[in-house]
Tab-separated table of C-alpha atoms in Angstrom:
chain	number	residue	atom	x	y	z
J	5	MET	CA	-13.487	7.606	-3.266
J	6	ARG	CA	-11.221	7.782	-6.307
J	7	PRO	CA	-7.598	6.665	-5.919
J	8	ALA	CA	-4.997	9.408	-5.751
J	9	VAL	CA	-3.173	10.283	-8.977
J	10	TYR	CA	0.615	10.159	-8.758
J	11	THR	CA	2.992	11.805	-11.221
J	12	TYR	CA	6.786	11.565	-11.303
J	13	LEU	CA	8.999	14.369	-12.577
J	14	VAL	CA	12.688	14.117	-13.431
J	15	ALA	CA	14.891	17.198	-13.121
J	16	ASP	CA	18.507	18.203	-13.549
J	17	LEU	CA	20.058	18.017	-10.078
J	18	ARG	CA	22.101	21.214	-10.136
J	19	SER	CA	19.910	23.551	-12.192
J	20	GLY	CA	16.567	22.180	-11.030
J	21	VAL	CA	15.154	22.326	-14.572
J	22	ILE	CA	12.278	19.856	-15.043
J	23	LEU	CA	13.207	17.576	-17.951
J	24	ASP	CA	10.236	15.217	-18.299
J	25	GLU	CA	7.456	13.291	-16.603
J	26	LEU	CA	8.438	9.649	-16.241
J	27	PRO	CA	5.954	6.738	-16.601
J	28	LEU	CA	7.118	4.926	-13.469
J	29	THR	CA	5.406	1.878	-11.987
J	30	ASP	CA	6.021	-0.373	-8.967
J	31	VAL	CA	6.811	2.792	-7.032
J	32	LYS	CA	7.659	2.761	-3.347
J	33	PHE	CA	8.801	5.758	-1.352
J	34	ASN	CA	8.779	7.029	2.194
J	35	ARG	CA	8.894	10.228	4.182
J	36	ALA	CA	11.217	9.886	7.152
J	37	LEU	CA	12.099	11.882	10.246
J	38	GLY	CA	15.671	11.538	11.460
J	39	ASP	CA	16.627	9.160	8.670
J	40	THR	CA	17.167	9.111	4.908
J	41	ALA	CA	13.958	8.895	2.861
J	42	ARG	CA	14.119	6.627	-0.194
J	43	PHE	CA	12.343	6.125	-3.504
J	44	GLU	CA	12.286	3.278	-6.009
J	45	GLY	CA	10.455	2.989	-9.314
J	46	THR	CA	10.542	1.146	-12.631
J	47	TRP	CA	10.287	2.421	-16.206
J	48	ASN	CA	9.025	-0.360	-18.475
J	49	LEU	CA	10.350	0.492	-21.923
J	50	ALA	CA	8.226	-2.274	-23.474
J	51	VAL	CA	5.071	-0.421	-22.390
J	52	HIS	CA	6.419	3.147	-22.519
J	53	PRO	CA	9.093	3.139	-25.252
J	54	THR	CA	11.715	5.789	-25.814
J	55	THR	CA	11.390	8.645	-28.285
J	56	ASP	CA	13.831	11.088	-29.855
J	57	ARG	CA	13.076	13.445	-26.990
J	58	ARG	CA	12.806	10.880	-24.194
J	59	ASP	CA	16.226	9.292	-23.654
J	60	PRO	CA	16.121	6.885	-20.678
J	61	TYR	CA	19.895	6.696	-20.442
J	62	GLN	CA	20.222	10.454	-19.952
J	63	LEU	CA	17.051	10.944	-17.930
J	64	THR	CA	18.076	8.392	-15.292
J	65	MET	CA	21.766	9.306	-14.980
J	66	PRO	CA	22.826	8.718	-11.331
J	67	ALA	CA	24.099	11.734	-9.368
J	68	HIS	CA	22.968	13.977	-12.227
J	69	ARG	CA	19.171	13.705	-12.043
J	70	ALA	CA	16.558	14.280	-9.354
J	71	ILE	CA	13.125	12.687	-9.011
J	72	TYR	CA	9.935	14.209	-7.592
J	73	ALA	CA	6.748	12.355	-6.623
J	74	LEU	CA	3.537	14.400	-6.727
J	75	ARG	CA	0.236	13.159	-5.268
J	76	ASP	CA	-2.734	14.879	-6.909
J	77	GLY	CA	-0.322	17.624	-7.966
J	78	ARG	CA	1.134	18.155	-4.475
J	79	PRO	CA	4.871	17.429	-4.062
J	80	MET	CA	5.322	14.539	-1.630
J	81	TRP	CA	8.927	13.453	-2.178
J	82	GLY	CA	12.112	14.654	-3.817
J	83	GLY	CA	15.637	13.346	-4.052
J	84	ILE	CA	18.591	12.179	-6.092
J	85	ILE	CA	18.983	9.147	-8.342
J	86	TRP	CA	22.008	7.313	-6.950
J	87	THR	CA	21.715	3.950	-8.712
J	88	ARG	CA	19.882	2.511	-11.703
J	89	LYS	CA	19.689	-0.897	-13.330
J	90	TYR	CA	18.597	-1.781	-16.867
J	91	ASP	CA	17.538	-5.343	-17.728
J	92	SER	CA	17.537	-5.966	-21.497
J	93	GLU	CA	15.398	-9.080	-21.159
J	94	SER	CA	12.540	-7.388	-19.325
J	95	ARG	CA	13.326	-4.002	-20.918
J	96	LYS	CA	12.925	-2.332	-17.526
J	97	VAL	CA	14.944	0.474	-15.949
J	98	THR	CA	14.832	0.566	-12.146
J	99	VAL	CA	15.953	3.706	-10.327
J	100	SER	CA	16.852	3.943	-6.635
J	101	CYS	CA	16.954	7.359	-5.017
J	102	SER	CA	17.579	9.016	-1.658
J	103	ASP	CA	16.333	12.390	-0.443
J	104	PHE	CA	18.308	15.590	-0.987
J	105	GLY	CA	19.917	15.222	2.441
J	106	SER	CA	21.871	12.249	1.085
J	107	TYR	CA	23.895	14.669	-1.031
J	108	PHE	CA	25.516	16.081	2.095
J	109	ASP	CA	26.944	12.671	3.000
J	110	HIS	CA	29.167	13.311	-0.025
J	111	ARG	CA	30.343	16.735	1.168
J	112	LYS	CA	32.898	17.851	3.769
J	113	VAL	CA	32.698	20.677	6.315
J	114	LEU	CA	35.343	22.953	4.817
J	115	PRO	CA	35.642	26.610	3.872
J	116	VAL	CA	35.658	27.381	0.167
J	117	LEU	CA	38.990	26.121	-1.156
J	118	PRO	CA	41.397	27.866	-3.511
J	119	GLU	CA	42.202	26.228	-6.813
J	120	GLU	CA	44.876	23.563	-6.405
J	121	PRO	CA	45.484	24.072	-2.672
J	122	PRO	CA	48.873	22.940	-1.345
J	123	ALA	CA	48.987	19.637	0.513
J	124	ASP	CA	49.145	21.260	3.950
J	125	HIS	CA	46.277	23.714	3.335
J	126	ILE	CA	43.176	21.644	4.174
J	127	ALA	CA	44.457	20.217	7.458
J	128	ARG	CA	45.072	23.756	8.728
J	129	GLN	CA	41.514	24.944	8.040
J	130	THR	CA	38.885	25.311	10.768
J	131	VAL	CA	35.163	26.004	10.581
J	132	GLN	CA	33.960	27.343	13.914
J	133	TRP	CA	30.648	28.844	15.027
J	134	SER	CA	29.013	29.934	18.267
J	135	ALA	CA	25.352	30.262	17.334
J	136	GLU	CA	21.795	29.027	17.810
J	137	GLN	CA	21.654	25.360	16.814
J	138	ASN	CA	19.142	25.787	13.957
J	139	GLU	CA	21.327	28.501	12.509
J	140	ILE	CA	24.328	26.156	12.704
J	141	ALA	CA	22.402	23.592	10.643
J	142	ARG	CA	21.595	26.240	8.047
J	143	ARG	CA	25.211	27.426	7.963
J	144	LEU	CA	26.479	23.884	7.391
J	145	VAL	CA	24.289	23.482	4.308
J	146	ALA	CA	24.868	27.044	3.096
J	147	LEU	CA	28.650	26.638	3.325
J	148	ALA	CA	28.503	23.382	1.374
J	149	GLN	CA	26.484	25.135	-1.332
J	150	GLN	CA	29.036	27.949	-1.638
J	151	HIS	CA	31.631	25.621	-3.179
J	152	ALA	CA	31.836	25.510	-6.975
J	153	GLY	CA	29.415	22.868	-8.214
J	154	GLY	CA	27.965	22.393	-4.729
J	155	ASP	CA	24.720	24.369	-4.943
J	156	ILE	CA	21.704	22.063	-5.359
J	157	GLY	CA	19.139	24.731	-4.521
J	158	ILE	CA	18.272	23.905	-0.911
J	159	GLU	CA	16.156	26.655	0.685
J	160	PHE	CA	16.041	27.403	4.414
J	161	ASP	CA	13.384	28.165	6.991
J	162	THR	CA	13.853	30.736	9.774
J	163	SER	CA	13.069	28.457	12.718
J	164	SER	CA	14.769	28.783	16.098
J	165	SER	CA	14.838	26.381	19.021
J	166	GLY	CA	16.578	28.809	21.375
J	167	ALA	CA	19.535	26.521	22.174
J	168	TYR	CA	23.035	27.824	21.522
J	169	ARG	CA	26.021	25.651	20.674
J	170	ASP	CA	29.745	26.047	20.143
J	171	VAL	CA	30.975	23.850	17.302
J	172	THR	CA	34.371	23.378	15.712
J	173	TYR	CA	35.127	21.314	12.618
J	174	ALA	CA	38.836	20.734	12.041
J	175	GLY	CA	39.981	20.423	8.452
J	176	HIS	CA	42.195	17.431	9.201
J	177	GLU	CA	39.132	15.464	10.396
J	178	LEU	CA	37.268	15.919	7.066
J	179	VAL	CA	33.864	15.687	8.747
J	180	ASP	CA	30.928	14.884	6.456
J	181	VAL	CA	28.265	17.606	6.402
J	182	GLY	CA	25.630	14.902	6.813
J	183	GLU	CA	27.400	13.554	9.895
J	184	ALA	CA	27.620	17.051	11.379
J	185	LEU	CA	23.864	17.554	10.866
J	186	ARG	CA	23.011	14.187	12.440
J	187	ASN	CA	25.231	14.908	15.446
J	188	LEU	CA	23.535	18.269	15.898
J	189	ALA	CA	20.147	16.533	15.926
J	190	ARG	CA	21.263	13.691	18.215
J	191	ILE	CA	22.509	15.814	21.085
J	192	ASP	CA	20.124	16.139	24.028
J	193	GLY	CA	17.740	18.946	23.046
J	194	GLY	CA	18.895	18.905	19.426
J	195	PRO	CA	16.433	19.846	16.674
J	196	ASP	CA	14.606	17.612	14.217
J	197	ILE	CA	16.231	18.055	10.787
J	198	MET	CA	14.487	16.986	7.587
J	199	PHE	CA	15.129	17.542	3.892
J	200	ASP	CA	11.759	17.938	2.213
J	201	VAL	CA	9.984	19.344	-0.837
J	202	GLY	CA	7.524	22.221	-0.839
J	203	LEU	CA	4.859	23.645	-3.100
J	204	LEU	CA	5.697	24.466	-6.714
J	205	ASP	CA	7.528	27.722	-7.365
J	206	ASP	CA	6.563	30.201	-10.099
J	207	ARG	CA	8.399	28.033	-12.669
J	208	GLY	CA	6.494	24.873	-11.751
J	209	ARG	CA	9.373	23.307	-9.824
J	210	PRO	CA	8.967	21.714	-6.376
J	211	ARG	CA	10.981	23.679	-3.854
J	212	ARG	CA	13.850	21.867	-2.108
J	213	LEU	CA	13.677	22.596	1.608
J	214	LEU	CA	15.708	22.143	4.771
J	215	ARG	CA	13.185	21.992	7.626
J	216	ILE	CA	14.410	22.329	11.217
J	217	GLY	CA	12.282	21.896	14.351
J	218	ASP	CA	12.016	24.138	17.370
J	219	PRO	CA	13.248	21.592	18.459
J	220	LEU	CA	10.511	19.249	17.154
J	221	LEU	CA	8.812	19.162	13.773
J	222	GLY	CA	5.187	18.190	13.388
J	223	GLU	CA	2.018	18.684	15.406
J	224	GLN	CA	2.539	17.629	19.014
J	225	ALA	CA	-1.135	18.078	20.018
J	226	SER	CA	-2.707	16.327	17.040
J	227	THR	CA	-6.342	15.215	17.373
J	228	HIS	CA	-5.864	12.315	14.917
J	229	VAL	CA	-7.048	8.950	16.232
J	230	TRP	CA	-5.967	5.687	14.580
J	231	GLU	CA	-7.868	2.591	15.727
J	232	TYR	CA	-7.318	-1.045	14.829
J	233	GLY	CA	-10.456	-2.287	13.131
J	234	GLY	CA	-11.203	1.216	11.894
J	235	ASN	CA	-8.641	3.163	9.910
J	236	ILE	CA	-5.874	0.693	10.893
J	237	VAL	CA	-6.111	-2.352	8.610
J	238	SER	CA	-3.330	-4.328	10.331
J	239	TYR	CA	-0.339	-3.740	12.567
J	240	THR	CA	3.003	-5.233	13.536
J	241	TRP	CA	4.655	-4.757	16.917
J	242	PRO	CA	8.432	-5.388	16.697
J	243	SER	CA	10.403	-5.089	19.945
J	244	ASP	CA	14.187	-4.851	19.706
J	245	ALA	CA	16.642	-4.905	22.619
J	246	SER	CA	19.760	-5.328	20.470
J	247	LYS	CA	20.627	-1.655	20.939
J	248	MET	CA	19.413	-1.309	24.514
J	249	LEU	CA	21.997	0.206	26.878
J	250	THR	CA	22.024	1.072	30.539
J	251	ARG	CA	25.488	2.671	30.350
J	252	ALA	CA	26.462	4.859	27.388
J	253	PHE	CA	29.928	6.143	26.543
J	254	ALA	CA	30.474	9.142	24.249
J	255	THR	CA	34.065	9.481	23.050
J	256	GLY	CA	35.431	12.764	21.742
J	257	SER	CA	38.356	13.864	19.629
J	258	GLY	CA	41.847	13.389	21.034
J	259	GLY	CA	44.642	10.885	21.092
J	260	GLU	CA	44.890	7.921	23.436
J	261	GLN	CA	44.889	9.085	27.088
J	262	ALA	CA	43.946	12.611	26.047
J	263	LYS	CA	40.650	11.405	24.530
J	264	PRO	CA	37.659	12.742	26.522
J	265	ILE	CA	34.986	10.141	27.337
J	266	ALA	CA	31.603	11.016	28.869
J	267	VAL	CA	29.422	8.368	30.502
J	268	ALA	CA	25.721	8.188	31.381
J	269	GLU	CA	24.292	5.318	33.446
J	270	ASP	CA	20.704	4.363	34.248
J	271	ARG	CA	20.990	3.021	37.794
J	272	ASP	CA	17.218	2.880	38.211
J	273	SER	CA	17.046	0.233	35.487
J	274	LEU	CA	19.741	-1.812	37.220
J	275	ALA	CA	17.738	-1.660	40.456
J	276	GLU	CA	14.691	-2.919	38.552
J	277	GLY	CA	16.562	-6.019	37.408
J	278	TRP	CA	17.738	-5.019	33.947
J	279	PRO	CA	21.327	-6.087	33.134
J	280	LEU	CA	24.260	-3.756	32.621
J	281	LEU	CA	24.423	-3.178	28.856
J	282	GLU	CA	27.136	-0.904	27.452
J	283	ALA	CA	27.777	0.772	24.115
J	284	ASP	CA	29.941	3.611	22.844
J	285	ALA	CA	29.671	6.174	20.075
J	286	GLY	CA	32.362	8.494	18.753
J	287	TYR	CA	31.938	12.207	18.104
J	288	ASN	CA	34.349	14.728	16.591
J	289	ILE	CA	34.007	16.962	19.657
J	290	ALA	CA	36.409	17.944	22.423
J	291	ASP	CA	34.053	19.873	24.730
J	292	PRO	CA	33.231	17.541	27.688
J	293	ASN	CA	29.894	19.264	28.353
J	294	VAL	CA	28.740	18.658	24.774
J	295	LEU	CA	29.961	15.068	24.972
J	296	GLN	CA	27.929	14.571	28.151
J	297	GLY	CA	24.862	15.744	26.254
J	298	PHE	CA	25.464	13.032	23.643
J	299	ALA	CA	25.964	10.371	26.311
J	300	ASP	CA	22.765	11.396	28.095
J	301	ALA	CA	20.784	11.377	24.849
J	302	ASP	CA	22.170	8.003	23.736
J	303	GLN	CA	21.393	6.406	27.090
J	304	ALA	CA	17.869	7.849	27.237
J	305	ALA	CA	17.094	6.583	23.732
J	306	GLY	CA	18.294	3.063	24.561
J	307	ARG	CA	17.017	2.635	28.095
J	308	ARG	CA	14.469	-0.063	27.143
J	309	PRO	CA	13.776	-2.401	24.236
J	310	VAL	CA	12.590	-0.165	21.416
J	311	VAL	CA	9.203	-0.659	19.811
J	312	LEU	CA	8.675	0.701	16.299
J	313	PRO	CA	5.048	-0.244	15.550
J	314	GLU	CA	4.015	-0.332	11.888
J	315	LEU	CA	0.409	0.396	10.989
J	316	VAL	CA	-1.157	-0.262	7.594
J	317	LEU	CA	-3.674	2.535	7.055
J	318	ARG	CA	-6.834	2.951	5.049
J	319	GLY	CA	-6.897	6.060	2.881
J	320	ASP	CA	-10.683	6.266	2.515
J	321	VAL	CA	-11.516	7.155	6.131
J	322	ASP	CA	-10.516	9.990	8.443
J	323	PRO	CA	-7.853	11.157	8.866
J	324	PRO	CA	-7.179	11.128	5.098
J	325	ILE	CA	-3.728	10.837	3.563
J	326	GLY	CA	-2.227	14.318	3.540
J	327	ALA	CA	-3.865	15.385	6.801
J	328	PHE	CA	-0.914	14.053	8.825
J	329	ASP	CA	2.837	13.932	8.343
J	330	VAL	CA	6.011	12.699	9.984
J	331	GLY	CA	6.662	14.431	13.286
J	332	ASP	CA	2.976	14.465	14.283
J	333	ASP	CA	1.730	12.868	17.458
J	334	VAL	CA	-1.235	10.535	16.950
J	335	ARG	CA	-3.481	8.635	19.326
J	336	VAL	CA	-3.238	4.890	18.686
J	337	VAL	CA	-6.019	2.619	19.929
J	338	ILE	CA	-5.695	-1.166	19.784
J	339	PRO	CA	-8.581	-2.983	21.499
J	340	PRO	CA	-7.674	-6.051	23.595
J	341	ASP	CA	-6.503	-8.893	21.353
J	342	GLU	CA	-4.546	-12.111	21.732
J	343	PHE	CA	-1.206	-10.266	21.974
J	344	HIS	CA	-2.151	-7.073	23.807
J	345	ARG	CA	-4.413	-8.638	26.397
J	346	HIS	CA	-5.259	-5.301	27.977
J	347	GLY	CA	-5.290	-3.294	24.753
J	348	ILE	CA	-3.458	-0.055	24.032
J	349	ASP	CA	-4.597	3.554	24.082
J	350	THR	CA	-1.607	5.872	23.902
J	351	ARG	CA	-0.033	8.700	21.974
J	352	MET	CA	2.914	7.960	19.699
J	353	ARG	CA	5.016	9.993	17.297
J	354	LEU	CA	4.929	9.363	13.557
J	355	ILE	CA	8.488	9.004	12.212
J	356	ASP	CA	8.020	7.342	8.821
J	357	LEU	CA	5.338	7.160	6.140
J	358	ALA	CA	5.792	4.618	3.347
J	359	PHE	CA	3.676	4.883	0.196
J	360	GLU	CA	2.949	2.282	-2.467
J	361	PRO	CA	0.856	3.967	-5.167
J	362	GLY	CA	-1.287	1.701	-7.324
J	363	GLU	CA	-3.827	2.110	-10.073
J	364	ASP	CA	-6.703	0.922	-7.893
J	365	THR	CA	-5.373	1.042	-4.341
J	366	GLU	CA	-2.918	3.080	-2.330
J	367	ARG	CA	-1.144	1.310	0.507
J	368	THR	CA	0.269	3.520	3.250
J	369	THR	CA	2.332	2.184	6.154
J	370	ALA	CA	3.046	4.357	9.189
J	371	THR	CA	5.983	3.689	11.513
J	372	LEU	CA	5.716	5.084	15.023
J	373	ALA	CA	8.330	5.808	17.670
J	374	GLY	CA	8.326	7.047	21.211
J	375	SER	CA	7.265	3.728	22.727
J	376	LEU	CA	9.489	1.635	24.989
J	377	ASP	CA	8.509	-1.878	26.034
J	378	VAL	CA	8.009	-2.339	29.758
J	379	VAL	CA	7.848	-5.387	31.970
């Protein structure tokens, strides 16, 4: 089985125009669900020197250029160059990128502003919607792209999860669009939200997509089986109780004694001998019912030590790379070994895929969620 061929395209961020194919090496990137996906690669100018047409300074300009990774011609990753570093001794340029969703951590939820607004204008603005939650996510991104210089070409799906929300974003709070999207996804019953790339358009450009679940993305009844000793080369099993909580507080917007605070407590865990563990999270929300949804979701997610197993996969056996993606459920089989004395045979959800392309080998690491350690 021949190794996959990876190509890396650089484009202008705002116009989307493809500028060149970059000879990147030492590439690492991941596809992530519910988190920012990242990319890193190196351009060795000693091996691939510059030309009159190929200007590394311009082609790697942070916040001005986008990178795409294609595997056998299929877009796998896309995002924005945020940092770069050139080393004159090694003659290497290293770029570090984050997916297109990272752009919206640099944008505020505001209506389109007039030129030179007076000092009291922004604080008096309000963005308010009563709509289906997937539509709210689309409106947040669409509004951000309506501002001058704010359109980076994100396209939308037409998904619906059937849950309706009332949201209000006050101008004086200057809420980040990225924060608003994450809060929408975090609420109990909230949708998966992922910035992704799609197939090439008629101009040969990977499409920039906002994908929203209904409420989940991926294949929840996948037939894929991953077995240690078969298509699983090795695995790690990290358990983390540092964020475990049996009582969760969700604080809303308001001053001092007027601040609403919702609480969710897992009394069953206390009866089973787990200690009282508390944590709080703040949300720019005044509605107590919505706050309760956040508290319930935070407590449910932290009710036990969290296990995020990492599996190193072979790409030359079924299921092949490309047959599965983040959001899918997979059956994981680990025969009895010195750590898991009784073995494991369970279904878990794939939340991250990390790729390390190489000339001869392709290393793929899958991170799974949905598993809580038990006594």
